[in-house]
Coordinates of C-alpha atoms in Angstrom, one line a residue:
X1 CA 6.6 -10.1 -15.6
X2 CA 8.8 -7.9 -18.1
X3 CA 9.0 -4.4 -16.9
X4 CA 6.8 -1.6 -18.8
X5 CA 8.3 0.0 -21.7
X6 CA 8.7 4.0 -22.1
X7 CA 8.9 6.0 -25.2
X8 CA 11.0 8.9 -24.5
X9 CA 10.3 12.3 -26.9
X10 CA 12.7 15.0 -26.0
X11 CA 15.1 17.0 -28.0
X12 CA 17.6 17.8 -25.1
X13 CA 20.1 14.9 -25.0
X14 CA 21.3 15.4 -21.4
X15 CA 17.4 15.7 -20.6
X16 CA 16.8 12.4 -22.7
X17 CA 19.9 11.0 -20.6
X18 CA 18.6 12.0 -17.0
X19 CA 15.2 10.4 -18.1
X20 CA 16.6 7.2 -19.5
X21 CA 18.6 6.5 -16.3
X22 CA 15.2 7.4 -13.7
X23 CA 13.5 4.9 -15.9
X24 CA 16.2 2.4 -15.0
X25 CA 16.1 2.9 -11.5
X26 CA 12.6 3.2 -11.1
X27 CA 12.3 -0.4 -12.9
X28 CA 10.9 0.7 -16.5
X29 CA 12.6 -0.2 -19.6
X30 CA 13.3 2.4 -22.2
X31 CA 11.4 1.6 -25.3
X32 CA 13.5 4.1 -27.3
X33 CA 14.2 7.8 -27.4
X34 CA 13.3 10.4 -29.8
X35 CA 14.1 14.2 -30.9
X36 CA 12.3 15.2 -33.4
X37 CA 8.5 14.7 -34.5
X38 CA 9.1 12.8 -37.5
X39 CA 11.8 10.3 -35.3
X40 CA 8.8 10.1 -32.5
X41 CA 6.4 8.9 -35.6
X42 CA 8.1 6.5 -36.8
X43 CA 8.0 4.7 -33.7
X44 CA 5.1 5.2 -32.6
X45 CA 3.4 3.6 -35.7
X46 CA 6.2 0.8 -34.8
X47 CA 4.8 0.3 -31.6
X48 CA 6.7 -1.9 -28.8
X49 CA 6.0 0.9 -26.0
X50 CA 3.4 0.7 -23.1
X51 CA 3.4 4.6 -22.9
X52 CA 5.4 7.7 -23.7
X53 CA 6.7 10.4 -21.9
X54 CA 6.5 13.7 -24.7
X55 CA 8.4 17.4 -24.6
X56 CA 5.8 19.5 -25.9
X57 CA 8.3 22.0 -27.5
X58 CA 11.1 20.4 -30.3
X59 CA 13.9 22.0 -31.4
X60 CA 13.5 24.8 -34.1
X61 CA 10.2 25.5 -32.5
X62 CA 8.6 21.8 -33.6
X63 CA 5.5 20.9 -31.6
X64 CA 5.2 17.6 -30.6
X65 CA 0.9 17.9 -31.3
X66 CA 1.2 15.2 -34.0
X67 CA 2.7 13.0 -32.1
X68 CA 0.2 13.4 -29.3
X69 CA -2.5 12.9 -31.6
X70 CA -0.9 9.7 -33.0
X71 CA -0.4 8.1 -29.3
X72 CA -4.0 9.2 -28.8
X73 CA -4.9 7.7 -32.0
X74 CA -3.0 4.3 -31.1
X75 CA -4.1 4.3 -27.4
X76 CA -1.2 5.0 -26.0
X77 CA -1.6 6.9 -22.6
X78 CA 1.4 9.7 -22.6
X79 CA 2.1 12.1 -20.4
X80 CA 3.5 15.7 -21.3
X81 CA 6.9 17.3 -20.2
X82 CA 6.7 20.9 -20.4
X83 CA 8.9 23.6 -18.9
X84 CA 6.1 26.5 -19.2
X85 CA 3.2 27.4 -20.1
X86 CA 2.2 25.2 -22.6
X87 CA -1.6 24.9 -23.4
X88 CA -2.8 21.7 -24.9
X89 CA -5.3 21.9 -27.8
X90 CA -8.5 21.3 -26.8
X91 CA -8.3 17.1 -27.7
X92 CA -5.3 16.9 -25.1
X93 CA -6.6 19.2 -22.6
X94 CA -6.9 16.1 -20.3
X95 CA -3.5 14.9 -20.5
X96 CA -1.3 15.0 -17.6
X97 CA 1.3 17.4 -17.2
X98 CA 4.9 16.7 -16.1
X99 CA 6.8 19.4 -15.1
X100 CA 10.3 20.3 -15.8
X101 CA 12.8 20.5 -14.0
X102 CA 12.1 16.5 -13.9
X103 CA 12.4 15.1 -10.6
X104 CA 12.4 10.7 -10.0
X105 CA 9.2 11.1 -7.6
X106 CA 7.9 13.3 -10.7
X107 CA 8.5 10.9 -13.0
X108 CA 7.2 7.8 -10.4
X109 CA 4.5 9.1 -9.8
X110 CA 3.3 10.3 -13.8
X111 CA 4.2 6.9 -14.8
X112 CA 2.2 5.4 -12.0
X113 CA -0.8 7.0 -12.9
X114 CA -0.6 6.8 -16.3
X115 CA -0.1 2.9 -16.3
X116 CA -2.6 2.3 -13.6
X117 CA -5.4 3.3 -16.6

């Protein structure tokens, strides 16, 4: 059985790091990471992940809401990383949220959930 693939979306590169190595360990394979909307796009309409984890907040004050809405429109369960008080528009209200600071068990457990759909 080959290992479930992650998209990573996150703008910090040491943040992008510590995620790609929890992945690792916790047995996940990193499906590719991205920093900006238009990056995160692309590969979503490429495909090739079984779900994404996505920083609400991009650098230069880009929202990751389009990419959201294009996992949603694909059917890709995500879960979203946010640091404060991010409100979801009203079509992702019922996403899951993953806190940062990112912990492994965090990340475990958001993962497990989300693939168990």
């Amino acid at each position: 059985m080959t290992a479930p693939a992650i998209l990573i979306v996150e703008d910090e590169p040491l943040i992008a790091m510590m995620l790609e190595d929890f992945l690792d360990m916790l047995g996940y394979r990193v499906a590719g990471t991205a920093d900006s909307v238009g990056g995160a796009l692309a590969m979503v309409a490429d495909g090739g992940f079984d779900a994404a984890i996505l920083d609400v907040n991009l650098r230069d004050g880009e929202s990751s809401w389009p990419v959201a809405d294009a996992l949603s429109a694909a059917g890709a369960p995500f879960v979203l990383a946010t640091g404060g008080n991010d409100i979801a528009p009203a079509r992702h209200e019922d996403v899951a949220l993953l806190a940062k600071p990112f912990t492994m068990d965090g990340v475990k457990s958001a993962l497990e959930r989300l693939l168990e759909r």
